[in-house]
Coordinates of C-alpha atoms and ligand atoms in Angstrom, one line a residue:
M277 CA 97.6 87.7 196.7
S278 CA 96.6 84.1 197.6
F279 CA 98.3 81.0 196.3
E280 CA 96.0 78.2 197.3
E281 CA 94.9 75.1 195.5
T282 CA 91.4 75.5 194.0
P283 CA 89.4 72.8 192.3
D284 CA 90.4 74.4 189.0
T285 CA 94.1 73.7 189.6
G286 CA 93.6 69.9 189.6
L287 CA 91.2 70.1 186.6
R288 CA 93.6 72.2 184.6
L289 CA 96.5 69.9 185.3
D290 CA 94.4 66.8 184.5
E291 CA 93.4 68.5 181.3
I292 CA 97.1 69.2 180.3
M293 CA 98.1 65.5 181.0
S294 CA 95.1 63.9 179.3
G295 CA 95.9 65.6 175.9
A296 CA 99.6 64.6 176.0
W297 CA 100.5 61.4 174.2
S298 CA 103.3 62.0 171.8
Q299 CA 106.8 63.1 172.8
A300 CA 106.2 66.6 171.6
E301 CA 102.9 66.9 173.4
L302 CA 104.5 65.7 176.6
V303 CA 107.2 68.4 176.3
D304 CA 104.4 70.9 175.7
A305 CA 102.6 69.6 178.8
L306 CA 105.8 70.1 180.9
Q307 CA 106.0 73.6 179.6
E308 CA 102.4 74.2 180.5
I309 CA 103.0 72.9 184.0
A310 CA 106.0 75.2 184.3
D311 CA 103.9 78.1 183.1
G312 CA 101.3 77.1 185.8
V313 CA 104.0 77.3 188.4
Y314 CA 104.8 80.8 187.1
G315 CA 101.3 82.0 186.7
V316 CA 99.3 80.1 189.4
V317 CA 101.9 79.4 192.1
G318 CA 103.5 82.7 191.6
F319 CA 107.2 82.1 191.0
G320 CA 109.1 84.2 188.5
V321 CA 111.0 81.2 187.2
A322 CA 110.1 77.5 187.1
A323 CA 112.3 74.9 185.4
I324 CA 111.7 71.3 184.8
S325 CA 114.6 68.9 184.0
V326 CA 114.6 65.2 183.0
L327 CA 117.1 62.5 183.6
R328 CA 119.1 61.6 180.5
D329 CA 121.1 58.4 179.7
N330 CA 124.5 59.6 181.0
D331 CA 123.0 60.4 184.4
E332 CA 122.6 64.1 183.6
L333 CA 119.6 66.2 184.2
E334 CA 118.5 68.3 181.2
I335 CA 116.2 71.3 181.6
V336 CA 113.4 70.8 179.0
A337 CA 110.9 73.4 180.1
V338 CA 111.4 76.9 181.6
S339 CA 108.8 79.5 182.4
G340 CA 109.4 83.1 183.4
N341 CA 111.4 85.9 182.1
A342 CA 113.3 85.6 178.8
D343 CA 116.6 86.0 180.6
A344 CA 116.0 82.9 182.6
R345 CA 114.7 80.9 179.6
E346 CA 117.7 81.8 177.6
E347 CA 120.1 80.9 180.4
L348 CA 118.5 77.7 181.5
L349 CA 116.8 75.8 178.6
G350 CA 118.8 72.8 177.5
K351 CA 121.2 73.2 180.4
R352 CA 122.5 70.0 181.9
R353 CA 124.0 69.1 185.2
A354 CA 125.1 65.8 186.8
L355 CA 122.6 63.8 188.8
S356 CA 125.1 63.7 191.6
T357 CA 124.6 67.5 192.1
L358 CA 121.0 66.9 192.8
E359 CA 122.0 64.4 195.4
A360 CA 124.3 67.0 196.9
D361 CA 121.5 69.5 196.9
I362 CA 119.1 67.1 198.6
A363 CA 121.7 66.3 201.2
M364 CA 121.8 69.9 202.4
A365 CA 118.1 70.7 202.0
D366 CA 115.4 71.1 204.5
W367 CA 112.4 68.9 203.7
W368 CA 109.1 70.7 203.2
G369 CA 107.0 67.6 202.6
P370 CA 108.3 66.4 199.3
L371 CA 109.8 69.8 198.5
C372 CA 113.5 70.5 199.2
F373 CA 114.6 73.9 200.3
V374 CA 118.2 75.0 200.5
P375 CA 118.5 78.4 202.2
E376 CA 121.1 80.9 200.9
E377 CA 123.4 80.6 203.9
R378 CA 124.0 76.9 203.3
V379 CA 124.4 77.4 199.5
I380 CA 127.1 80.0 200.1
D381 CA 128.8 77.7 202.6
R382 CA 128.9 74.7 200.5
L383 CA 128.8 75.5 196.8
E384 CA 131.4 77.1 194.7
D385 CA 129.1 77.4 191.7
P386 CA 125.6 78.2 192.8
G387 CA 124.3 78.1 189.2
W388 CA 121.9 80.8 187.8
V389 CA 121.4 83.6 190.2
P390 CA 118.8 86.3 189.6
D391 CA 119.7 89.8 190.2
V392 CA 117.2 90.8 192.9
T393 CA 117.2 92.7 196.2
P394 CA 115.5 90.8 199.0
V395 CA 112.4 92.4 200.5
D396 CA 112.5 93.6 204.0
D397 CA 110.9 90.7 205.8
I398 CA 112.0 88.0 208.1
N399 CA 110.8 85.5 205.5
A400 CA 112.3 87.3 202.6
W401 CA 113.5 85.2 199.6
K402 CA 117.2 85.5 199.2
P403 CA 118.9 85.5 195.8
L404 CA 120.6 82.1 196.4
D405 CA 117.7 80.4 198.1
F406 CA 117.0 77.2 196.2
L407 CA 113.6 75.5 196.3
F408 CA 113.0 72.3 194.2
S409 CA 111.2 69.0 194.1
P410 CA 113.0 65.9 193.0
L411 CA 110.7 64.0 190.6
R412 CA 110.7 60.2 191.0
D413 CA 109.5 57.1 189.2
D414 CA 107.3 54.3 190.6
V415 CA 110.1 52.8 192.5
G416 CA 111.4 56.1 193.9
D417 CA 114.4 56.6 191.6
P418 CA 115.0 60.2 190.5
V419 CA 113.8 61.0 187.0
G420 CA 113.9 64.8 187.1
V421 CA 113.6 68.0 189.1
L422 CA 111.1 70.9 189.3
A423 CA 113.0 73.9 190.5
V424 CA 111.5 77.4 191.2
D425 CA 112.9 80.8 191.9
L426 CA 111.9 84.5 192.3
P427 CA 108.6 84.3 194.2
A428 CA 106.3 87.1 193.1
D429 CA 105.8 88.4 196.6
G430 CA 109.5 88.2 197.4
L431 CA 108.8 85.8 200.3
R432 CA 109.8 82.2 201.0
P433 CA 106.5 80.3 200.4
D434 CA 104.1 79.6 203.2
E435 CA 102.4 76.2 203.7
D436 CA 99.5 76.9 201.3
R437 CA 101.9 77.8 198.5
Q438 CA 104.1 74.8 199.3
R439 CA 101.1 72.6 199.0
L440 CA 100.1 74.2 195.7
L441 CA 103.7 73.8 194.4
Q442 CA 103.6 70.1 195.5
R443 CA 100.6 69.6 193.3
Y444 CA 102.5 70.9 190.3
A445 CA 105.5 68.8 191.3
E446 CA 103.2 65.7 191.3
Y447 CA 102.0 66.4 187.8
S448 CA 105.6 67.3 186.7
A449 CA 106.6 63.8 187.9
K450 CA 103.8 62.2 185.9
A451 CA 104.6 64.1 182.8
V452 CA 108.4 63.4 183.1
N453 CA 107.8 59.7 183.7
A454 CA 105.4 59.6 180.7
L455 CA 107.9 61.5 178.6
L456 CA 110.8 59.2 179.5
A457 CA 108.6 56.1 178.9
R458 CA 107.5 57.5 175.5
E459 CA 111.1 58.3 174.6
R460 CA 112.2 54.8 175.6
L461 CA 109.4 53.3 173.5
T462 CA 110.2 55.4 170.5
E463 CA 113.8 54.4 170.8
R464 CA 112.9 50.7 171.3
L465 CA 110.7 50.9 168.2
R466 CA 113.4 52.5 166.2
L467 CA 115.8 49.8 167.2
A468 CA 113.3 47.0 166.6
E469 CA 112.7 48.5 163.2
T470 CA 116.5 48.6 162.6
A471 CA 116.7 45.0 163.6
R472 CA 113.9 44.1 161.3
S473 CA 115.5 45.8 158.4
I474 CA 118.8 44.1 159.0
V475 CA 117.0 40.7 159.1
R476 CA 115.3 41.6 155.8
T477 CA 118.7 42.6 154.3
A478 CA 120.3 39.4 155.7
S479 CA 117.5 37.4 154.2
A480 CA 118.8 38.2 150.8
Q481 CA 121.6 35.9 151.6
L482 CA 121.0 32.3 151.0
N483 CA 123.4 30.8 153.4
L484 CA 121.7 30.0 156.7
D485 CA 124.8 30.4 158.9
R486 CA 125.5 33.8 157.3
I487 CA 122.0 35.0 157.8
L488 CA 122.0 34.1 161.5
A489 CA 125.5 35.5 162.0
D490 CA 124.6 38.8 160.3
C491 CA 121.4 39.3 162.3
Q492 CA 122.4 38.4 165.8
A493 CA 124.2 41.6 166.9
A494 CA 121.5 43.8 165.3
I495 CA 118.7 41.9 167.1
V496 CA 120.4 42.0 170.4
E497 CA 121.1 45.7 170.1
G498 CA 117.7 46.4 168.7
F499 CA 115.9 44.8 171.6
G500 CA 118.3 45.9 174.3
A501 CA 118.7 42.2 175.0
Q502 CA 121.6 40.7 177.0
G503 CA 121.9 37.7 174.7
L504 CA 120.1 35.7 172.1
W505 CA 120.0 32.3 170.7
I506 CA 118.5 31.0 167.5
Q507 CA 117.6 27.4 167.0
T508 CA 116.6 26.1 163.6
F509 CA 114.8 22.8 163.2
D510 CA 116.4 20.6 160.6
D511 CA 113.5 18.4 159.9
L512 CA 110.3 18.8 161.8
D513 CA 109.6 15.1 162.1
S514 CA 113.1 13.9 162.9
A515 CA 114.8 13.8 166.2
E516 CA 117.4 16.4 165.1
H517 CA 116.9 19.8 166.5
G518 CA 119.2 22.1 164.6
V519 CA 121.7 24.5 165.7
V520 CA 121.7 27.0 168.5
F521 CA 123.5 30.3 168.1
S522 CA 124.4 32.6 171.0
S523 CA 124.9 36.3 170.8
G524 CA 128.6 35.8 171.3
G525 CA 128.7 33.8 168.0
D526 CA 129.6 30.5 169.8
A527 CA 127.4 27.6 169.6
V528 CA 125.6 27.3 172.9
V529 CA 125.1 23.9 174.4
L530 CA 121.6 23.7 175.7
P531 CA 120.6 20.8 178.0
E532 CA 119.0 18.1 175.8
G533 CA 115.7 18.4 177.6
L534 CA 115.4 22.1 176.9
I535 CA 115.9 21.6 173.2
G536 CA 112.9 19.3 173.1
V537 CA 110.8 21.8 175.2
A538 CA 111.8 24.7 172.9
H539 CA 110.9 22.6 169.8
D540 CA 107.4 21.8 171.1
S541 CA 106.7 25.2 172.5
A542 CA 107.8 26.9 169.3
R543 CA 105.4 24.8 167.3
S544 CA 102.4 25.5 169.5
L545 CA 103.3 29.2 169.7
W546 CA 103.7 29.4 165.9
D547 CA 100.2 27.9 165.5
A548 CA 98.8 30.5 167.9
Q549 CA 101.0 33.3 166.5
R550 CA 102.2 34.3 169.9
V551 CA 105.4 34.8 171.8
V552 CA 106.0 34.0 175.5
I553 CA 107.9 35.6 178.3
T554 CA 109.5 33.4 180.9
T555 CA 110.6 35.1 184.1
R556 CA 110.5 34.6 187.8
R557 CA 109.2 38.1 188.2
R558 CA 105.8 37.3 186.7
P559 CA 103.5 34.3 186.9
P560 CA 103.0 32.5 183.5
S561 CA 100.4 34.0 181.2
S562 CA 97.3 32.0 180.3
H563 CA 98.8 31.5 176.8
D564 CA 102.0 30.0 178.1
P565 CA 102.4 26.6 176.4
L566 CA 104.8 25.4 179.1
T567 CA 103.9 22.9 181.7
E568 CA 104.8 23.8 185.3
G569 CA 107.7 21.3 185.1
E570 CA 109.0 22.7 181.8
R571 CA 108.8 26.2 183.1
H572 CA 110.8 25.2 186.2
L573 CA 113.4 23.5 184.0
I574 CA 113.8 26.7 181.9
L575 CA 113.9 29.0 185.0
E576 CA 116.5 26.9 186.6
Y577 CA 118.6 27.0 183.4
L578 CA 118.2 30.8 183.1
D579 CA 119.2 31.2 186.8
S580 CA 122.3 29.1 186.1
I581 CA 123.5 31.5 183.3
G582 CA 122.4 34.7 185.2
I583 CA 119.4 35.5 183.1
G584 CA 116.3 37.2 184.6
S585 CA 113.8 37.0 181.7
M586 CA 113.5 35.5 178.3
L587 CA 111.3 36.5 175.3
F588 CA 110.7 33.3 173.4
V589 CA 109.7 33.7 169.7
P590 CA 108.8 31.0 167.2
L591 CA 110.3 31.3 163.6
G592 CA 108.3 30.1 160.7
A593 CA 106.9 30.6 157.2
G594 CA 103.3 29.8 156.2
P595 CA 102.0 27.0 158.4
E596 CA 105.5 25.7 159.1
C597 CA 107.4 26.4 162.3
L598 CA 111.1 26.3 161.4
G599 CA 112.8 27.3 164.6
C600 CA 112.8 29.6 167.5
L601 CA 114.5 32.7 168.8
A602 CA 115.1 33.4 172.4
L603 CA 116.0 37.0 173.6
T604 CA 117.3 37.3 177.1
R605 CA 117.7 40.1 179.7
S606 CA 119.5 40.1 183.0
E607 CA 117.8 40.2 186.4
D608 CA 117.8 44.0 186.6
G609 CA 116.9 44.5 182.9
P610 CA 113.6 46.1 182.0
E611 CA 110.4 44.1 181.4
W612 CA 109.5 43.1 177.9
T613 CA 106.8 45.4 176.5
Q614 CA 104.0 44.4 174.2
V615 CA 105.5 46.5 171.4
E616 CA 108.7 44.5 171.7
A617 CA 106.8 41.2 171.8
D618 CA 104.9 42.2 168.6
A619 CA 108.1 43.4 166.9
A620 CA 109.8 40.1 167.9
L621 CA 107.0 38.0 166.4
D622 CA 107.4 40.0 163.1
I623 CA 111.1 39.1 163.2
G624 CA 110.1 35.5 163.7
H625 CA 108.3 35.8 160.4
D626 CA 111.1 37.6 158.6
L627 CA 113.7 35.2 159.9
G628 CA 111.5 32.3 159.2
R629 CA 111.2 33.2 155.6
A630 CA 114.9 33.7 155.4
V631 CA 115.4 30.2 157.0
L632 CA 113.0 28.7 154.5
N633 CA 114.7 30.3 151.5
A634 CA 118.1 29.3 152.7
R635 CA 116.9 25.8 153.3
L636 CA 115.3 25.5 149.9
F637 CA 118.5 26.9 148.3
E638 CA 120.6 24.4 150.3
R639 CA 118.4 21.5 149.1
E640 CA 118.5 22.7 145.5
K641 CA 122.3 23.0 145.8
K642 CA 122.5 19.5 147.2
L643 CA 120.2 18.1 144.5
L644 CA 122.3 19.8 141.9
Q645 CA 125.4 18.4 143.3
E646 CA 123.9 14.9 143.4
M647 CA 122.8 15.4 139.8
R648 CA 126.3 16.4 138.9
E649 CA 127.7 13.4 140.6
L650 CA 125.2 11.2 138.9
D651 CA 126.1 12.8 135.6
S652 CA 129.7 12.4 136.2
Y653 CA 129.2 8.8 137.2
K654 CA 127.1 8.2 134.1
S655 CA 129.7 9.7 131.7
Q656 CA 132.3 7.6 133.5
L657 CA 130.3 4.5 133.0
I658 CA 129.5 5.2 129.4
K659 CA 133.2 6.0 128.8
T660 CA 134.4 2.8 130.5
V661 CA 131.8 0.6 128.7
S662 CA 132.6 2.2 125.3
H663 CA 136.3 1.6 125.8
E664 CA 135.7 -2.0 126.8
F665 CA 133.7 -2.4 123.5
K666 CA 136.3 -0.6 121.4
N667 CA 139.1 -3.1 121.7
P668 CA 137.2 -6.3 120.8
L669 CA 135.5 -4.3 118.0
T670 CA 138.8 -3.3 116.6
S671 CA 139.8 -6.9 116.6
I672 CA 136.6 -8.0 114.9
V673 CA 137.0 -5.3 112.2
G674 CA 140.6 -6.5 111.6
H675 CA 139.5 -10.1 111.2
L676 CA 136.7 -9.1 108.9
E677 CA 139.2 -7.3 106.7
L678 CA 141.3 -10.5 106.6
L679 CA 138.3 -12.5 105.6
E680 CA 137.6 -10.1 102.7
S681 CA 140.5 -11.5 100.8
V682 CA 139.4 -15.2 101.5
E683 CA 137.3 -17.0 98.9
L684 CA 133.9 -17.7 100.5
D685 CA 130.8 -19.5 99.3
P686 CA 127.6 -17.3 98.8
M687 CA 126.0 -18.1 102.2
E688 CA 129.3 -17.5 104.1
G689 CA 129.6 -14.2 102.1
R690 CA 126.1 -13.1 103.2
S691 CA 126.8 -13.9 106.8
L692 CA 130.1 -12.0 106.6
E693 CA 128.1 -9.0 105.2
V694 CA 125.7 -9.1 108.1
I695 CA 128.5 -9.3 110.5
A696 CA 130.3 -6.4 108.8
R697 CA 127.1 -4.2 108.8
N698 CA 126.3 -4.8 112.5
T699 CA 129.9 -4.3 113.4
G700 CA 129.7 -0.9 111.6
R701 CA 126.6 0.0 113.7
L702 CA 128.3 -1.1 116.9
Q703 CA 131.3 1.1 115.9
R704 CA 129.1 4.1 115.4
L705 CA 127.4 3.5 118.7
V706 CA 130.6 3.2 120.6
A707 CA 132.0 6.3 118.8
D708 CA 128.8 8.3 119.8
M709 CA 128.9 7.0 123.3
L710 CA 132.5 8.1 123.7
V711 CA 131.7 11.6 122.3
L712 CA 128.6 11.8 124.6
S713 CA 130.7 10.9 127.7
S714 CA 133.2 13.5 126.7
V715 CA 130.9 16.4 126.1
G716 CA 128.7 15.5 129.1
D717 CA 131.6 15.3 131.6
P718 CA 131.0 18.1 134.1
N719 CA 134.6 17.9 135.2
R720 CA 136.0 18.7 131.8
P721 CA 136.1 22.5 131.4
L722 CA 135.5 24.1 128.0
E723 CA 138.6 25.5 126.3
A724 CA 137.0 28.1 124.2
K725 CA 138.6 30.0 121.3
P726 CA 137.1 32.2 118.6
I727 CA 135.7 30.1 115.8
D728 CA 134.4 31.3 112.5
L729 CA 131.3 29.2 111.9
R730 CA 131.5 29.8 108.2
D731 CA 134.7 27.7 108.0
V732 CA 133.2 25.0 110.2
I733 CA 130.1 24.8 107.9
D734 CA 132.3 24.5 104.8
D735 CA 134.2 21.5 106.3
V736 CA 130.9 19.9 107.5
I737 CA 129.3 20.2 104.0
E738 CA 132.3 18.3 102.6
I739 CA 131.8 15.5 105.2
V740 CA 128.0 15.3 104.7
G741 CA 128.2 16.0 101.0
V742 CA 128.6 12.4 100.0
Q743 CA 125.5 11.3 102.0
A744 CA 123.5 14.2 100.5
E745 CA 124.6 13.5 96.9
A746 CA 123.6 9.9 97.3
K747 CA 120.0 11.2 97.9
A748 CA 120.3 14.1 95.4
I749 CA 119.7 16.5 98.2
K750 CA 120.9 20.0 97.7
I751 CA 122.5 21.8 100.7
S752 CA 122.3 25.5 100.4
V753 CA 124.4 27.8 102.7
D754 CA 123.4 31.4 103.4
S755 CA 126.1 33.2 105.5
P756 CA 127.4 36.8 105.8
N757 CA 130.6 37.9 104.1
E758 CA 132.3 38.7 107.3
P759 CA 133.4 36.2 110.0
V760 CA 130.7 34.9 112.2
C761 CA 132.6 34.0 115.3
A762 CA 131.5 32.0 118.4
A763 CA 133.7 31.2 121.4
G764 CA 134.0 27.5 121.6
E765 CA 135.9 24.2 121.0
R766 CA 136.2 23.6 117.3
D767 CA 135.8 19.8 117.4
E768 CA 132.6 20.1 119.4
I769 CA 131.1 22.9 117.2
E770 CA 131.9 20.8 114.2
R771 CA 130.3 17.7 115.7
L772 CA 127.2 19.8 116.5
C773 CA 126.9 20.9 112.9
V774 CA 127.6 17.4 111.5
N775 CA 124.9 16.0 113.6
L776 CA 122.3 18.6 112.7
I777 CA 123.0 18.7 109.0
S778 CA 123.4 14.9 108.6
N779 CA 120.1 14.4 110.4
A780 CA 118.4 16.9 108.0
V781 CA 119.8 14.8 105.1
K782 CA 119.0 11.5 106.8
Y783 CA 115.3 12.3 107.6
S784 CA 114.6 14.0 104.2
A785 CA 113.3 12.4 101.0
E786 CA 115.4 12.3 97.9
D787 CA 115.6 15.4 95.7
S788 CA 114.7 17.8 98.5
E789 CA 116.6 20.7 99.9
V790 CA 118.4 21.4 103.2
A791 CA 119.1 25.1 104.0
V792 CA 121.8 26.2 106.4
H793 CA 121.6 29.8 107.5
L794 CA 124.1 31.6 109.6
E795 CA 123.9 35.1 111.0
R796 CA 125.1 37.4 113.7
R797 CA 122.3 38.8 116.0
A798 CA 123.5 41.3 118.7
D799 CA 125.7 39.3 121.0
S800 CA 124.9 36.0 119.5
V801 CA 125.5 33.9 116.5
V802 CA 122.5 32.0 115.1
L803 CA 122.8 28.8 113.1
S804 CA 119.7 27.2 111.6
V805 CA 119.3 24.0 109.7
S806 CA 116.0 23.5 107.8
D807 CA 114.9 20.5 105.9
Q808 CA 111.8 19.5 104.0
G809 CA 111.8 16.0 105.5
L810 CA 109.6 13.8 107.7
G811 CA 109.0 16.3 110.5
I812 CA 108.8 15.5 114.2
S813 CA 105.6 15.1 116.2
D814 CA 104.9 17.4 119.1
G815 CA 105.2 14.4 121.5
D816 CA 108.6 13.4 120.1
Q817 CA 109.8 17.0 120.2
V818 CA 109.6 16.9 124.0
R819 CA 112.0 14.0 124.3
L820 CA 114.2 14.8 121.3
F821 CA 117.3 15.6 123.2
D822 CA 117.2 12.6 125.6
E823 CA 119.9 10.0 125.3
F824 CA 119.0 7.1 123.1
F825 CA 115.7 8.6 122.1
R826 CA 114.5 7.5 118.7
S827 CA 111.4 8.7 117.1
S828 CA 108.1 6.9 117.5
N829 CA 107.6 7.5 113.7
P830 CA 108.3 4.1 112.0
E831 CA 109.5 5.9 108.9
A832 CA 112.2 7.5 110.9
T833 CA 113.3 4.5 112.9
Q834 CA 113.9 2.6 109.6
R835 CA 116.9 4.8 109.1
P836 CA 120.1 3.9 110.9
G837 CA 120.8 5.8 114.1
T838 CA 121.8 5.5 117.7
G839 CA 119.5 8.0 119.3
L840 CA 122.6 9.9 120.6
G841 CA 123.1 12.6 117.9
L842 CA 120.8 15.2 119.4
A843 CA 121.7 14.4 123.0
I844 CA 125.3 15.2 122.0
V845 CA 124.2 18.4 120.2
K846 CA 122.3 19.5 123.4
R847 CA 125.3 18.9 125.6
I848 CA 127.6 20.8 123.4
V849 CA 125.2 23.7 123.2
D850 CA 124.9 23.7 127.0
R851 CA 128.6 23.6 127.5
H852 CA 128.9 26.6 125.3
E853 CA 126.1 28.4 127.2
G854 CA 124.0 28.5 124.1
E855 CA 120.4 27.5 123.4
I856 CA 118.7 25.2 120.9
A857 CA 115.2 25.4 119.6
V858 CA 113.2 23.2 117.2
R859 CA 110.2 24.0 115.0
S860 CA 108.7 21.1 113.0
E861 CA 105.6 20.0 111.3
M862 CA 104.9 16.4 110.4
G863 CA 105.4 15.7 106.7
R864 CA 106.7 19.3 106.0
G865 CA 110.1 19.5 107.6
S866 CA 112.0 20.7 110.6
T867 CA 114.2 23.6 111.6
F868 CA 116.8 23.4 114.3
E869 CA 118.1 26.7 115.5
V870 CA 121.2 27.0 117.7
T871 CA 122.2 30.3 119.4
L872 CA 125.7 30.7 120.7
P873 CA 127.4 33.6 122.4
A874 CA 129.3 35.6 119.8
C875 CA 132.9 36.8 120.1
D876 CA 134.9 39.1 117.9
Ligands
ADP8 P1 119.4 9.3 115.6 O1 120.7 8.6 115.6 O2 118.2 8.4 115.7 O3 119.3 10.2 114.4 P2 119.3 11.7 117.0 O4 119.5 12.0 118.5 O5 120.1 12.5 116.1 O6 119.4 10.2 116.8 O7 117.8 12.1 116.7 C1 116.8 11.6 117.6 C2 115.5 11.4 116.8 O8 115.0 12.6 116.4 C3 115.7 10.6 115.5 O9 115.5 9.2 115.8 C4 114.7 11.2 114.6 O10 113.5 10.5 114.7 C5 114.4 12.6 115.1 N1 115.1 13.6 114.2 C6 116.2 14.2 114.4 N2 116.5 15.1 113.5 C7 115.4 15.0 112.6 C8 115.1 15.7 111.4 N3 115.8 16.7 110.9 N4 113.9 15.4 110.9 C9 113.1 14.5 111.4 N5 113.3 13.8 112.5 C10 114.5 14.0 113.1

């Protein structure tokens, strides 16, 4: 039997390797190589192991008898035992051979030992003979082992067979390296995907600090980075450059110059949709936006904090660059791969969107706060002014009453009438302003109690009744027989009803009808007030609830009013978390419908 390399051997091995891309295909390739060692090189058992994370060698492919497969597949041993084996081996080129005599001398546990009787030859293979080839990576570190046993001819291999075995060992090393790279890549991808999904989840948050805090650990772990910092740009045109977060959670103080460089680089990278890797190990790529001086500055800084390489990623949304993310690895950390660079840019998009959302939310919150403050200031102002008016008005009214009992000539009497009428208007205005400031005060919480709206309507009809009777207007009320309760403040609900019903009367012609309808609809109570009056134009309807708004219809403005009635109604509705709607047609009448949350 001859065991020599033929042209077919290389072809066959190339064929095996060229078809193997996925992890499973690479494991199959290793099995085929092991089978080749069995069938072509002529060893009864061939086993290939690969290096695992915890410095253990795991057997992933075994060829030969079922006994050996059963015994060996999946078996692990410490890498250090390989080193011990190498130390006592004879070198046959790249192959290591440990003769039985030495194994017996040195090892307590020789591992799997086939049950064979050596042939009668000076070169006979002994049961404890151990022949293997350490498999190494590009830089010579061990990544696995090809071990063989049970030569078919019972002899220790001659030089031809050794050479043939070496060929298989070379291909085993290739396949093992490819398998390990593939596994690392798959793992990396999985982690990058994990990091992305965490960023997406965190994006649901609207607080920037929380988003960044939640993402950091996941991104660092996902990318196998040593550290990370995230910088967000507050305002792209201002000199402010946002906040920098480190993986440790503490704010990192970057040299001032670097912040500016990061800012400018991030913008140009975002425009080009690229990331950049900065390391002393590689010259800058042609896409690197850094000048030689800037690169030098960064490398010096990285050196000073013990970092070997940095993956720099812009963050943004749409055309806007909103910050940057820098992932770092130590001097002896692995190179950044293209897959990682792509995944990092995706994260730049995800985080960018999150930053934008959070920023918009912050702005909205700030605006709302400012509006609240303005509102509060306005109610305070209205309140103060109204109070200031109230005292002199009370005095004027008092003096007017005194004058009523005094004998006056007709002209003086008319003047007094005018004064009294306008004083009345001023009093109504001041009263409305005081109510408006009270119901519009954001700092005054609602003290809600269940209120039966039927009772409120009864009271209101009594108040408005006089005004309606004077115009021969009939007010009809349509309400259920059982209580129709809303949660609210009675005085305010009453004020709401007075304003709506008295408006309906005020803006209606004599002899018409006002209909009040009350009903319970699911979780709400609905109150509607309809009249057959002037109606409100579409243009006026838009501004109806604004303070001091009075209709553009001259017929309406002839009637006394302050323009505050509906503004008060709207604020009361808002305070009660209700809604108000209006339907109206000029010359035919209007319906105001208020919906309030019901309570039992
Ligand atoms: P006012 O004191 O002027 O009545 P409101 O705030 O109550 O102030 O109403 C604002 C404007 O809306 C009124 O000036 C009036 O033109 C119009 N309006 C309110 N209610 C009605 C209604 N039922 N019919 C017609 N116009 C109305």
